[in-house]
mmCIF file of C-alpha atoms in Angstrom:
data_model
loop_
_atom_site.group_PDB
_atom_site.id
_atom_site.type_symbol
_atom_site.label_atom_id
_atom_site.label_comp_id
_atom_site.label_asym_id
_atom_site.label_seq_id
_atom_site.Cartn_x
_atom_site.Cartn_y
_atom_site.Cartn_z
ATOM 1 C CA MET U 1 -0.021 0.028 0.052
ATOM 2 C CA PRO U 2 1.156 3.608 -0.503
ATOM 3 C CA LEU U 3 0.788 4.866 2.977
ATOM 4 C CA CYS U 4 1.406 3.917 6.734
ATOM 5 C CA THR U 5 -2.152 3.714 8.062
ATOM 6 C CA PRO U 6 -3.849 1.998 5.052
ATOM 7 C CA SER U 7 -1.124 -0.863 5.166
ATOM 8 C CA ARG U 8 -1.482 -1.418 8.618
ATOM 9 C CA SER U 9 -5.153 -1.494 8.351
ATOM 10 C CA ALA U 10 -4.780 -4.050 5.574
ATOM 11 C CA LEU U 11 -2.355 -6.174 7.818
ATOM 12 C CA MET U 12 -4.795 -6.238 10.819
ATOM 13 C CA THR U 13 -7.964 -6.852 9.172
ATOM 14 C CA GLY U 14 -6.975 -8.901 5.856
ATOM 15 C CA LEU U 15 -9.205 -6.289 4.065
ATOM 16 C CA TYR U 16 -8.359 -3.930 1.324
ATOM 17 C CA PRO U 17 -8.627 -0.187 2.852
ATOM 18 C CA ILE U 18 -11.456 0.392 0.905
ATOM 19 C CA HIS U 19 -13.481 -2.035 2.744
ATOM 20 C CA ASN U 20 -12.509 -0.847 6.116
ATOM 21 C CA GLY U 21 -12.612 2.832 5.253
ATOM 22 C CA MET U 22 -8.775 3.501 5.903
ATOM 23 C CA GLN U 23 -7.811 4.020 2.118
ATOM 24 C CA SER U 24 -7.347 7.948 1.790
ATOM 25 C CA THR U 25 -4.651 8.947 4.403
ATOM 26 C CA VAL U 26 -2.769 8.585 7.436
ATOM 27 C CA ILE U 27 -4.249 9.279 10.916
ATOM 28 C CA LEU U 28 -2.940 12.553 12.611
ATOM 29 C CA PRO U 29 -2.227 12.756 16.189
ATOM 30 C CA ALA U 30 -5.395 14.736 16.866
ATOM 31 C CA ALA U 31 -7.715 12.924 14.332
ATOM 32 C CA PRO U 32 -11.070 11.753 15.846
ATOM 33 C CA TRP U 33 -11.145 8.416 13.897
ATOM 34 C CA GLY U 34 -9.446 5.186 13.639
ATOM 35 C CA LEU U 35 -9.790 1.607 12.553
ATOM 36 C CA PRO U 36 -13.400 0.748 12.805
ATOM 37 C CA LEU U 37 -14.229 -1.177 16.155
ATOM 38 C CA GLU U 38 -16.505 -3.653 14.050
ATOM 39 C CA ASN U 39 -13.367 -5.066 12.315
ATOM 40 C CA LYS U 40 -12.053 -8.146 13.975
ATOM 41 C CA ILE U 41 -8.186 -7.892 13.825
ATOM 42 C CA LEU U 42 -5.210 -10.026 13.871
ATOM 43 C CA PRO U 43 -4.357 -10.182 17.710
ATOM 44 C CA GLN U 44 -8.055 -11.244 18.265
ATOM 45 C CA HIS U 45 -7.949 -14.018 15.760
ATOM 46 C CA PHE U 46 -4.657 -15.206 17.185
ATOM 47 C CA LYS U 47 -5.864 -15.069 20.794
ATOM 48 C CA ASP U 48 -8.874 -17.617 19.580
ATOM 49 C CA LEU U 49 -5.946 -19.971 18.637
ATOM 50 C CA GLY U 50 -4.537 -19.789 22.277
ATOM 51 C CA TYR U 51 -1.662 -17.287 21.293
ATOM 52 C CA ASP U 52 -0.280 -14.710 23.617
ATOM 53 C CA VAL U 53 -0.267 -11.631 21.480
ATOM 54 C CA ASN U 54 1.945 -8.699 21.949
ATOM 55 C CA MET U 55 2.870 -5.402 20.217
ATOM 56 C CA ILE U 56 6.005 -3.404 20.155
ATOM 57 C CA GLY U 57 6.293 -0.141 18.186
ATOM 58 C CA LYS U 58 4.157 2.156 15.839
ATOM 59 C CA TRP U 59 0.427 1.671 15.865
ATOM 60 C CA HIS U 60 -0.941 4.394 13.785
ATOM 61 C CA LEU U 61 -4.370 2.980 13.511
ATOM 62 C CA GLY U 62 -6.221 5.588 15.926
ATOM 63 C CA PHE U 63 -6.203 6.289 19.728
ATOM 64 C CA PHE U 64 -8.405 9.109 19.907
ATOM 65 C CA GLN U 65 -10.932 7.105 22.460
ATOM 66 C CA THR U 66 -9.653 4.319 24.658
ATOM 67 C CA PRO U 67 -11.420 1.440 22.545
ATOM 68 C CA TYR U 68 -9.127 2.273 19.583
ATOM 69 C CA VAL U 69 -5.859 1.514 21.427
ATOM 70 C CA PRO U 70 -3.832 -1.707 20.845
ATOM 71 C CA MET U 71 -4.437 -3.387 24.445
ATOM 72 C CA LYS U 72 -8.523 -2.821 23.790
ATOM 73 C CA ARG U 73 -8.104 -4.512 20.290
ATOM 74 C CA GLY U 74 -6.630 -7.701 21.427
ATOM 75 C CA PHE U 75 -2.954 -7.355 22.306
ATOM 76 C CA ASP U 76 -1.922 -8.432 25.826
ATOM 77 C CA THR U 77 0.863 -6.113 25.944
ATOM 78 C CA PHE U 78 1.777 -2.998 24.073
ATOM 79 C CA PHE U 79 5.018 -0.821 24.421
ATOM 80 C CA GLY U 80 5.365 1.764 21.488
ATOM 81 C CA LEU U 81 3.998 4.928 20.009
ATOM 82 C CA TYR U 82 0.161 5.497 18.833
ATOM 83 C CA THR U 83 1.275 7.990 16.144
ATOM 84 C CA GLY U 84 2.880 7.885 12.763
ATOM 85 C CA SER U 85 6.070 9.357 14.179
ATOM 86 C CA ASN U 86 7.721 10.984 17.047
ATOM 87 C CA ASP U 87 11.102 12.325 18.153
ATOM 88 C CA TYR U 88 13.369 9.216 18.435
ATOM 89 C CA TYR U 89 14.789 10.421 21.712
ATOM 90 C CA ASN U 90 12.443 12.332 23.772
ATOM 91 C CA HIS U 91 9.330 10.524 22.106
ATOM 92 C CA THR U 92 7.286 13.640 21.606
ATOM 93 C CA SER U 93 5.076 14.425 18.842
ATOM 94 C CA GLY U 94 4.891 17.947 17.468
ATOM 95 C CA SER U 95 1.395 17.470 16.303
ATOM 96 C CA VAL U 96 -0.122 16.860 19.659
ATOM 97 C CA SER U 97 -1.724 19.766 21.079
ATOM 98 C CA LYS U 98 -1.508 18.884 24.689
ATOM 99 C CA LYS U 99 0.926 16.724 26.809
ATOM 100 C CA GLN U 100 -0.093 13.106 25.806
ATOM 101 C CA GLU U 101 2.124 9.933 26.236
ATOM 102 C CA GLN U 102 3.676 8.706 23.097
ATOM 103 C CA ILE U 103 4.986 5.757 24.704
ATOM 104 C CA THR U 104 2.607 3.520 26.457
ATOM 105 C CA GLY U 105 2.635 0.119 27.978
ATOM 106 C CA ALA U 106 1.332 -2.134 30.595
ATOM 107 C CA LEU U 107 2.906 0.308 32.979
ATOM 108 C CA CYS U 108 2.362 4.005 32.512
ATOM 109 C CA LEU U 109 5.450 5.579 31.114
ATOM 110 C CA THR U 110 5.630 9.375 30.979
ATOM 111 C CA VAL U 111 7.614 11.253 28.260
ATOM 112 C CA GLY U 112 9.708 12.880 30.598
ATOM 113 C CA GLY U 113 10.582 9.941 32.381
ATOM 114 C CA ILE U 114 12.254 8.304 29.348
ATOM 115 C CA THR U 115 15.808 9.296 28.663
ATOM 116 C CA HIS U 116 16.789 6.638 26.353
ATOM 117 C CA GLY U 117 16.256 6.312 22.478
ATOM 118 C CA VAL U 118 13.084 4.488 21.640
ATOM 119 C CA GLU U 119 14.591 1.679 19.241
ATOM 120 C CA PRO U 120 16.793 0.278 22.090
ATOM 121 C CA LEU U 121 13.963 0.226 24.503
ATOM 122 C CA LEU U 122 11.686 -1.344 21.860
ATOM 123 C CA THR U 123 14.557 -3.946 20.864
ATOM 124 C CA ASP U 124 15.861 -4.991 24.333
ATOM 125 C CA SER U 125 12.356 -5.359 25.988
ATOM 126 C CA PRO U 126 10.484 -7.916 23.973
ATOM 127 C CA LEU U 127 11.531 -11.527 24.711
ATOM 128 C CA ASN U 128 11.852 -11.400 28.483
ATOM 129 C CA PHE U 129 8.378 -12.304 29.216
ATOM 130 C CA TYR U 130 6.493 -14.279 26.377
ATOM 131 C CA PRO U 131 4.968 -17.403 27.262
ATOM 132 C CA GLN U 132 4.668 -20.047 24.284
ATOM 133 C CA PRO U 133 2.879 -20.007 21.873
ATOM 134 C CA PHE U 134 3.383 -16.264 21.147
ATOM 135 C CA PHE U 135 3.053 -13.778 18.354
ATOM 136 C CA CYS U 136 4.919 -10.589 18.474
ATOM 137 C CA TYR U 137 3.962 -7.673 16.184
ATOM 138 C CA PHE U 138 7.332 -5.578 16.233
ATOM 139 C CA SER U 139 6.690 -2.455 14.192
ATOM 140 C CA HIS U 140 9.944 -0.286 14.185
ATOM 141 C CA GLN U 141 9.536 3.392 13.853
ATOM 142 C CA ALA U 142 13.061 3.061 11.766
ATOM 143 C CA VAL U 143 13.439 4.118 9.114
ATOM 144 C CA HIS U 144 10.576 6.747 9.140
ATOM 145 C CA ARG U 145 11.539 10.296 9.430
ATOM 146 C CA ALA U 146 11.195 11.838 13.098
ATOM 147 C CA LEU U 147 8.853 14.986 13.704
ATOM 148 C CA ASP U 148 8.958 16.445 10.252
ATOM 149 C CA SER U 149 10.428 16.051 6.795
ATOM 150 C CA GLU U 150 13.696 17.908 7.944
ATOM 151 C CA THR U 151 14.335 16.090 11.159
ATOM 152 C CA PHE U 152 16.565 12.974 10.968
ATOM 153 C CA GLN U 153 17.900 11.123 13.790
ATOM 154 C CA ALA U 154 20.104 8.018 14.329
ATOM 155 C CA PRO U 155 23.049 6.971 16.857
ATOM 156 C CA ALA U 156 26.251 8.869 15.877
ATOM 157 C CA ARG U 157 27.948 5.477 15.836
ATOM 158 C CA ASN U 158 25.824 4.095 12.999
ATOM 159 C CA VAL U 159 25.887 7.522 11.051
ATOM 160 C CA LEU U 160 29.626 7.385 11.112
ATOM 161 C CA LYS U 161 29.848 4.507 9.153
ATOM 162 C CA PHE U 162 28.781 6.206 5.796
ATOM 163 C CA PRO U 163 30.886 9.253 5.308
ATOM 164 C CA TYR U 164 31.153 8.388 1.601
ATOM 165 C CA ILE U 165 27.492 9.481 1.155
ATOM 166 C CA GLU U 166 28.180 13.086 1.462
ATOM 167 C CA GLU U 167 24.614 14.190 1.777
ATOM 168 C CA SER U 168 23.618 14.994 5.509
ATOM 169 C CA ASN U 169 20.065 13.511 5.754
ATOM 170 C CA ARG U 170 20.792 10.577 3.392
ATOM 171 C CA THR U 171 23.584 9.719 5.722
ATOM 172 C CA ILE U 172 21.509 9.773 8.674
ATOM 173 C CA TYR U 173 18.931 7.526 6.967
ATOM 174 C CA ALA U 174 21.616 5.030 6.298
ATOM 175 C CA GLY U 175 22.503 5.166 10.083
ATOM 176 C CA MET U 176 18.860 4.440 10.795
ATOM 177 C CA LEU U 177 18.865 1.616 8.579
ATOM 178 C CA ASP U 178 22.115 0.334 9.961
ATOM 179 C CA ALA U 179 20.463 0.512 13.613
ATOM 180 C CA LEU U 180 17.348 -1.215 12.416
ATOM 181 C CA ASP U 181 19.652 -4.066 11.040
ATOM 182 C CA GLU U 182 21.494 -4.118 14.352
ATOM 183 C CA SER U 183 18.030 -4.266 16.217
ATOM 184 C CA MET U 184 16.813 -7.302 14.153
ATOM 185 C CA GLY U 185 20.111 -9.015 14.926
ATOM 186 C CA ARG U 186 19.418 -8.702 18.661
ATOM 187 C CA VAL U 187 15.843 -10.120 18.090
ATOM 188 C CA VAL U 188 17.175 -12.939 16.426
ATOM 189 C CA GLU U 189 19.925 -13.411 18.976
ATOM 190 C CA ALA U 190 17.372 -13.300 21.801
ATOM 191 C CA LEU U 191 15.262 -15.877 20.068
ATOM 192 C CA SER U 192 18.340 -18.176 19.990
ATOM 193 C CA SER U 193 19.366 -17.590 23.318
ATOM 194 C CA ALA U 194 15.853 -18.405 24.604
ATOM 195 C CA GLY U 195 15.825 -21.533 22.637
ATOM 196 C CA MET U 196 12.972 -20.457 20.534
ATOM 197 C CA LEU U 197 14.510 -20.191 17.235
ATOM 198 C CA GLU U 198 13.531 -23.625 16.006
ATOM 199 C CA ASP U 199 10.085 -23.106 16.423
ATOM 200 C CA THR U 200 9.798 -19.529 15.145
ATOM 201 C CA ILE U 201 8.419 -18.003 11.954
ATOM 202 C CA ILE U 202 10.050 -14.666 11.178
ATOM 203 C CA VAL U 203 8.310 -12.196 8.897
ATOM 204 C CA PHE U 204 9.985 -9.065 7.708
ATOM 205 C CA SER U 205 8.276 -6.317 5.506
ATOM 206 C CA SER U 206 7.605 -2.463 4.949
ATOM 207 C CA ASP U 207 4.497 -0.796 4.957
ATOM 208 C CA ASN U 208 5.165 1.308 1.704
ATOM 209 C CA GLY U 209 7.952 2.606 -0.241
ATOM 210 C CA GLY U 210 10.458 5.470 0.680
ATOM 211 C CA GLY U 211 9.865 9.135 0.392
ATOM 212 C CA PRO U 212 13.005 10.721 -1.374
ATOM 213 C CA TYR U 213 11.767 14.261 -1.187
ATOM 214 C CA GLY U 214 8.831 16.603 -0.247
ATOM 215 C CA ILE U 215 5.941 15.408 1.892
ATOM 216 C CA GLU U 216 6.986 12.549 4.428
ATOM 217 C CA SER U 217 10.278 12.355 3.105
ATOM 218 C CA ASN U 218 12.843 10.196 4.966
ATOM 219 C CA ARG U 219 15.436 10.095 2.007
ATOM 220 C CA GLY U 220 14.484 6.795 1.343
ATOM 221 C CA PHE U 221 15.066 6.320 -2.536
ATOM 222 C CA ASN U 222 13.252 3.624 -4.508
ATOM 223 C CA TRP U 223 15.598 3.730 -7.472
ATOM 224 C CA PRO U 224 15.187 2.328 -10.133
ATOM 225 C CA LEU U 225 11.502 2.153 -9.586
ATOM 226 C CA ARG U 226 9.169 4.963 -10.449
ATOM 227 C CA GLY U 227 7.457 7.169 -7.874
ATOM 228 C CA ALA U 228 7.398 7.218 -4.060
ATOM 229 C CA LYS U 229 5.635 6.891 -0.978
ATOM 230 C CA PHE U 230 1.847 8.420 -1.262
ATOM 231 C CA THR U 231 1.580 7.080 -4.941
ATOM 232 C CA VAL U 232 0.678 3.673 -6.439
ATOM 233 C CA TRP U 233 3.727 3.664 -8.858
ATOM 234 C CA GLU U 234 6.097 0.669 -8.113
ATOM 235 C CA GLY U 235 8.337 2.705 -5.888
ATOM 236 C CA GLY U 236 5.347 3.399 -3.560
ATOM 237 C CA VAL U 237 3.996 0.022 -3.137
ATOM 238 C CA ARG U 238 6.622 -2.545 -4.338
ATOM 239 C CA VAL U 239 8.400 -3.390 -1.110
ATOM 240 C CA PRO U 240 10.956 -6.321 -0.395
ATOM 241 C CA ALA U 241 10.117 -8.875 2.252
ATOM 242 C CA PHE U 242 11.321 -12.097 3.588
ATOM 243 C CA VAL U 243 10.144 -15.145 5.388
ATOM 244 C CA TRP U 244 12.270 -17.403 7.640
ATOM 245 C CA SER U 245 11.425 -20.600 9.330
ATOM 246 C CA PRO U 246 13.815 -23.616 9.868
ATOM 247 C CA LYS U 247 10.829 -25.819 10.568
ATOM 248 C CA PHE U 248 8.560 -24.979 7.452
ATOM 249 C CA LEU U 249 11.213 -23.378 4.899
ATOM 250 C CA LYS U 250 13.869 -25.976 4.358
ATOM 251 C CA LYS U 251 15.680 -24.317 1.392
ATOM 252 C CA SER U 252 16.065 -20.435 0.514
ATOM 253 C CA ARG U 253 14.785 -18.984 -2.682
ATOM 254 C CA VAL U 254 13.757 -15.938 -4.128
ATOM 255 C CA SER U 255 10.033 -15.543 -5.451
ATOM 256 C CA ASN U 256 8.470 -12.841 -7.422
ATOM 257 C CA GLN U 257 4.899 -14.157 -7.197
ATOM 258 C CA LEU U 258 2.156 -11.703 -6.237
ATOM 259 C CA MET U 259 1.260 -11.112 -2.617
ATOM 260 C CA HIS U 260 -0.243 -8.375 -0.814
ATOM 261 C CA ILE U 261 -0.120 -6.975 2.622
ATOM 262 C CA SER U 262 -3.627 -8.352 3.371
ATOM 263 C CA ASP U 263 -2.538 -11.928 2.738
ATOM 264 C CA TRP U 264 -0.300 -11.807 5.918
ATOM 265 C CA LEU U 265 -3.344 -12.421 8.117
ATOM 266 C CA PRO U 266 -4.752 -15.542 6.563
ATOM 267 C CA THR U 267 -1.043 -16.839 5.815
ATOM 268 C CA LEU U 268 0.135 -16.609 9.220
ATOM 269 C CA TYR U 269 -3.357 -17.740 10.901
ATOM 270 C CA THR U 270 -2.767 -20.930 8.751
ATOM 271 C CA ALA U 271 0.833 -21.203 9.894
ATOM 272 C CA ALA U 272 -0.210 -21.006 13.426
ATOM 273 C CA GLY U 273 -2.696 -24.005 13.239
ATOM 274 C CA GLY U 274 -5.857 -21.964 12.338
ATOM 275 C CA ASP U 275 -8.329 -22.511 9.187
ATOM 276 C CA ALA U 276 -8.398 -19.613 7.140
ATOM 277 C CA SER U 277 -11.652 -19.846 6.089
ATOM 278 C CA ALA U 278 -12.818 -19.093 9.976
ATOM 279 C CA LEU U 279 -11.519 -15.491 9.240
ATOM 280 C CA GLY U 280 -14.640 -14.830 7.245
ATOM 281 C CA THR U 281 -15.085 -12.724 4.078
ATOM 282 C CA ILE U 282 -11.606 -11.031 3.612
ATOM 283 C CA ASP U 283 -9.639 -9.947 0.672
ATOM 284 C CA GLY U 284 -6.409 -11.611 1.822
ATOM 285 C CA VAL U 285 -5.355 -14.909 0.604
ATOM 286 C CA ASP U 286 -3.732 -17.674 2.319
ATOM 287 C CA MET U 287 -0.111 -18.071 0.795
ATOM 288 C CA TRP U 288 1.284 -20.452 3.366
ATOM 289 C CA ASN U 289 1.062 -23.346 0.707
ATOM 290 C CA SER U 290 2.867 -21.223 -1.668
ATOM 291 C CA LEU U 291 5.719 -20.115 0.564
ATOM 292 C CA THR U 292 6.188 -23.699 1.973
ATOM 293 C CA HIS U 293 5.625 -25.984 -1.010
ATOM 294 C CA ARG U 294 6.793 -23.690 -3.833
ATOM 295 C CA SER U 295 3.221 -23.908 -5.489
ATOM 296 C CA ALA U 296 1.704 -21.118 -7.669
ATOM 297 C CA SER U 297 0.440 -18.037 -5.869
ATOM 298 C CA LYS U 298 -3.290 -17.966 -5.670
ATOM 299 C CA ARG U 299 -3.246 -14.025 -6.309
ATOM 300 C CA LYS U 300 -4.058 -12.994 -9.650
ATOM 301 C CA GLU U 301 -4.858 -9.332 -8.790
ATOM 302 C CA ILE U 302 -4.138 -6.697 -6.300
ATOM 303 C CA LEU U 303 -5.970 -3.553 -5.764
ATOM 304 C CA LEU U 304 -3.082 -1.159 -4.943
ATOM 305 C CA ASN U 305 -5.559 1.518 -3.905
ATOM 306 C CA SER U 306 -8.710 3.554 -4.866
ATOM 307 C CA ASN U 307 -8.081 6.931 -3.388
ATOM 308 C CA SER U 308 -10.486 9.744 -4.252
ATOM 309 C CA LEU U 309 -8.837 11.981 -2.034
ATOM 310 C CA TYR U 310 -5.467 12.101 -3.876
ATOM 311 C CA ASN U 311 -6.921 11.193 -7.187
ATOM 312 C CA ILE U 312 -4.926 8.142 -7.803
ATOM 313 C CA SER U 313 -5.712 4.499 -8.124
ATOM 314 C CA GLY U 314 -3.998 1.326 -9.181
ATOM 315 C CA LEU U 315 -4.862 -2.185 -9.959
ATOM 316 C CA ARG U 316 -2.554 -4.988 -10.690
ATOM 317 C CA TYR U 317 -3.840 -8.107 -12.831
ATOM 318 C CA LYS U 318 -1.251 -10.806 -13.467
ATOM 319 C CA GLN U 319 1.440 -9.150 -15.215
ATOM 320 C CA TYR U 320 -0.480 -5.949 -16.121
ATOM 321 C CA LYS U 321 -1.010 -2.826 -13.794
ATOM 322 C CA LEU U 322 -3.436 -0.074 -14.509
ATOM 323 C CA VAL U 323 -2.852 3.295 -13.055
ATOM 324 C CA VAL U 324 -5.701 5.876 -13.295
ATOM 325 C CA GLY U 325 -5.743 9.675 -11.859
ATOM 326 C CA GLY U 326 -2.928 11.802 -11.184
ATOM 327 C CA GLY U 327 -2.303 13.018 -7.872
ATOM 328 C CA PHE U 328 0.410 15.736 -6.510
ATOM 329 C CA ASP U 329 0.516 17.163 -9.815
ATOM 330 C CA GLY U 330 2.950 14.690 -10.989
ATOM 331 C CA GLU U 331 5.494 15.695 -8.574
ATOM 332 C CA LEU U 332 6.137 12.047 -7.221
ATOM 333 C CA ASP U 333 5.892 10.465 -10.613
ATOM 334 C CA ASP U 334 9.669 10.418 -11.354
ATOM 335 C CA HIS U 335 12.674 8.149 -10.986
ATOM 336 C CA TYR U 336 14.594 9.482 -8.061
ATOM 337 C CA TYR U 337 18.394 8.897 -8.378
ATOM 338 C CA PHE U 338 20.518 8.590 -5.167
ATOM 339 C CA PRO U 339 22.020 11.799 -3.848
ATOM 340 C CA GLY U 340 25.584 12.226 -2.513
ATOM 341 C CA GLY U 341 29.002 10.722 -3.178
ATOM 342 C CA THR U 342 29.963 7.441 -5.168
ATOM 343 C CA ARG U 343 29.716 4.538 -2.820
ATOM 344 C CA PRO U 344 32.642 2.019 -2.158
ATOM 345 C CA THR U 345 32.509 -1.153 -3.941
ATOM 346 C CA ASN U 346 31.714 -3.177 -0.781
ATOM 347 C CA ASP U 347 30.657 -6.690 -1.124
ATOM 348 C CA ILE U 348 27.141 -6.888 -0.190
ATOM 349 C CA ASP U 349 27.169 -10.551 0.638
ATOM 350 C CA GLN U 350 30.338 -10.240 2.695
ATOM 351 C CA LEU U 351 28.638 -7.402 4.678
ATOM 352 C CA ARG U 352 25.544 -9.321 5.306
ATOM 353 C CA ASN U 353 27.808 -12.442 6.579
ATOM 354 C CA GLU U 354 29.267 -10.080 9.004
ATOM 355 C CA SER U 355 25.978 -8.981 10.564
ATOM 356 C CA THR U 356 24.651 -10.128 13.860
ATOM 357 C CA THR U 357 21.737 -12.377 12.298
ATOM 358 C CA ALA U 358 24.199 -14.173 10.147
ATOM 359 C CA ARG U 359 26.571 -14.951 12.964
ATOM 360 C CA VAL U 360 23.610 -16.409 15.077
ATOM 361 C CA LEU U 361 22.229 -18.442 12.188
ATOM 362 C CA ARG U 362 25.656 -19.837 11.390
ATOM 363 C CA LYS U 363 25.837 -21.263 14.951
ATOM 364 C CA PHE U 364 22.258 -22.431 14.606
ATOM 365 C CA TYR U 365 22.715 -24.380 11.461
ATOM 366 C CA GLU U 366 25.973 -25.856 12.453
ATOM 367 C CA LYS U 367 24.258 -27.310 15.692
ATOM 368 C CA GLN U 368 21.900 -29.055 13.131
ATOM 369 C CA ASP U 369 24.586 -30.071 10.763
ATOM 370 C CA ARG U 370 23.109 -27.869 8.038
ATOM 371 C CA SER U 371 24.585 -25.401 5.935
ATOM 372 C CA TRP U 372 23.516 -21.876 5.399
ATOM 373 C CA SER U 373 24.667 -19.344 2.896
ATOM 374 C CA PRO U 374 23.066 -16.097 1.732
ATOM 375 C CA LEU U 375 25.331 -15.627 -1.120
ATOM 376 C CA ALA U 376 24.102 -13.999 -4.421
ATOM 377 C CA TRP U 377 20.761 -13.274 -2.592
ATOM 378 C CA SER U 378 21.230 -9.495 -3.649
ATOM 379 C CA ASN U 379 21.755 -10.242 -7.238
ATOM 380 C CA ASN U 380 18.763 -12.652 -7.351
ATOM 381 C CA VAL U 381 16.472 -9.935 -6.113
ATOM 382 C CA ALA U 382 17.859 -6.788 -7.943
ATOM 383 C CA VAL U 383 15.478 -4.946 -10.347
ATOM 384 C CA ASP U 384 17.338 -4.069 -13.604
ATOM 385 C CA CYS U 385 15.352 -1.755 -15.959
ATOM 386 C CA ARG U 386 17.970 -1.903 -18.782
ATOM 387 C CA ARG U 387 17.646 -5.592 -19.395
ATOM 388 C CA ASN U 388 14.834 -5.404 -21.948
ATOM 389 C CA LYS U 389 15.952 -2.237 -23.447
ATOM 390 C CA LEU U 390 12.634 -0.472 -23.370
ATOM 391 C CA THR U 391 11.810 2.828 -24.975
ATOM 392 C CA GLU U 392 10.366 5.274 -22.284
ATOM 393 C CA ASN U 393 6.755 6.288 -23.442
ATOM 394 C CA PHE U 394 5.670 8.107 -20.322
ATOM 395 C CA VAL U 395 4.019 11.672 -19.686
ATOM 396 C CA PRO U 396 3.173 12.712 -16.278
ATOM 397 C CA MET U 397 -0.713 13.603 -15.584
ATOM 398 C CA GLN U 398 -1.858 11.902 -18.646
ATOM 399 C CA PRO U 399 -3.769 8.778 -17.528
ATOM 400 C CA PRO U 400 -4.592 5.951 -18.130
ATOM 401 C CA TYR U 401 -1.286 4.177 -17.513
ATOM 402 C CA LEU U 402 -0.773 0.504 -18.455
ATOM 403 C CA PHE U 403 2.260 -1.418 -17.884
ATOM 404 C CA ASN U 404 3.514 -5.028 -18.092
ATOM 405 C CA ILE U 405 5.245 -5.256 -14.740
ATOM 406 C CA GLU U 406 7.074 -8.281 -15.533
ATOM 407 C CA LYS U 407 8.806 -6.976 -18.455
ATOM 408 C CA ASP U 408 8.874 -3.232 -17.305
ATOM 409 C CA PRO U 409 9.129 -3.124 -13.512
ATOM 410 C CA CYS U 410 10.413 0.527 -13.768
ATOM 411 C CA GLU U 411 7.024 1.535 -15.725
ATOM 412 C CA LEU U 412 8.754 3.139 -18.517
ATOM 413 C CA ASN U 413 6.470 2.223 -21.374
ATOM 414 C CA ASN U 414 3.029 3.193 -21.343
ATOM 415 C CA LEU U 415 0.882 0.573 -23.211
ATOM 416 C CA ALA U 416 -2.338 2.417 -23.024
ATOM 417 C CA LYS U 417 -0.808 5.141 -25.398
ATOM 418 C CA LEU U 418 0.042 2.884 -28.022
ATOM 419 C CA LYS U 419 -1.635 3.122 -31.385
ATOM 420 C CA ASN U 420 -2.278 -0.580 -31.474
ATOM 421 C CA LYS U 421 -4.242 -1.154 -28.123
ATOM 422 C CA HIS U 422 -6.722 -3.987 -28.805
ATOM 423 C CA PHE U 423 -5.652 -5.807 -25.775
ATOM 424 C CA VAL U 424 -6.678 -2.896 -23.449
ATOM 425 C CA SER U 425 -10.382 -3.306 -22.335
#
């Protein structure tokens, strides 16, 4: 999805946001609305299966009334922020008109009483109290911007690793991403130390593409994909993800099959031992069999969004993608190249092998007398728009647009503008 709130609503409900009313925009701190209470959401479904369900991090689905907060929506514990973003160190949100807590848990924690960065708090607290079986929704604020589009924050030790970038905010973004990587490593390490790794499924994904410039910018560039956060171009809605499980996924692979964020609810519900049909009428598709047995994806179409507020909608059907409307006067419709200096020719696979997660997993697989190697993963997931040598045929603000995404992932050649378009219905 193109934005935080719509994406999170789809994750929690298994519904396209047009079916839960959350499709248009994000929830601002003082906004009197939230994810409708009539929607039964992910933690409530998992509690039906006997799971202890916990949340750490960013909620962003409404808190204007008590029934809308996470611990009233099914989570047994919650430690995080209600809003879309806040200061990483003092945890305040500049948009809140009165003093309100932006970090809330089972114990009441005041803003003034917390002096540490939020990411270490969220990372170092989760695995000390979970019984089994448990589900943890760990929703990092990183790599979101802080209070505004010009406020970027990350630990200095992480930022100092990237002097070659030579662009201040982009360098801090890299520091945020590096800190996120360290945080994930500590989670994997904690699971291993607790003896839980063998029976754990880890899913990592993002809620939307990066915002390189302008509104909601975090200096996240989606190159070589077109567009940015807020849009339904590939740069706004196409995000990398991975699933790891030693019990169910015996061999690593890269998949380019269609999958939508609403699919995680039925997929993980099935993985947890439930019957996805018990979830009722939802838009999400159970992908567990596709993930574990390499069978074809059941997904044929994805509604990327239908947003009348910003006048932009998108639909994917098999390899084709239709975009209608404009939005933002074409300001977010370009391909945005990375600013700053020339990066060193680091071996990405080598850097990955030096991470905390890699170190933990090597030990984990050695104990099982199994091999593990992530070599060449980056090459297998790279998007290369030069491969098919397409001629660019794109004019901003002149919809409709139709692309063959399998051949043209960077949305260069608008098939809807070709003279011979008998295949367009």
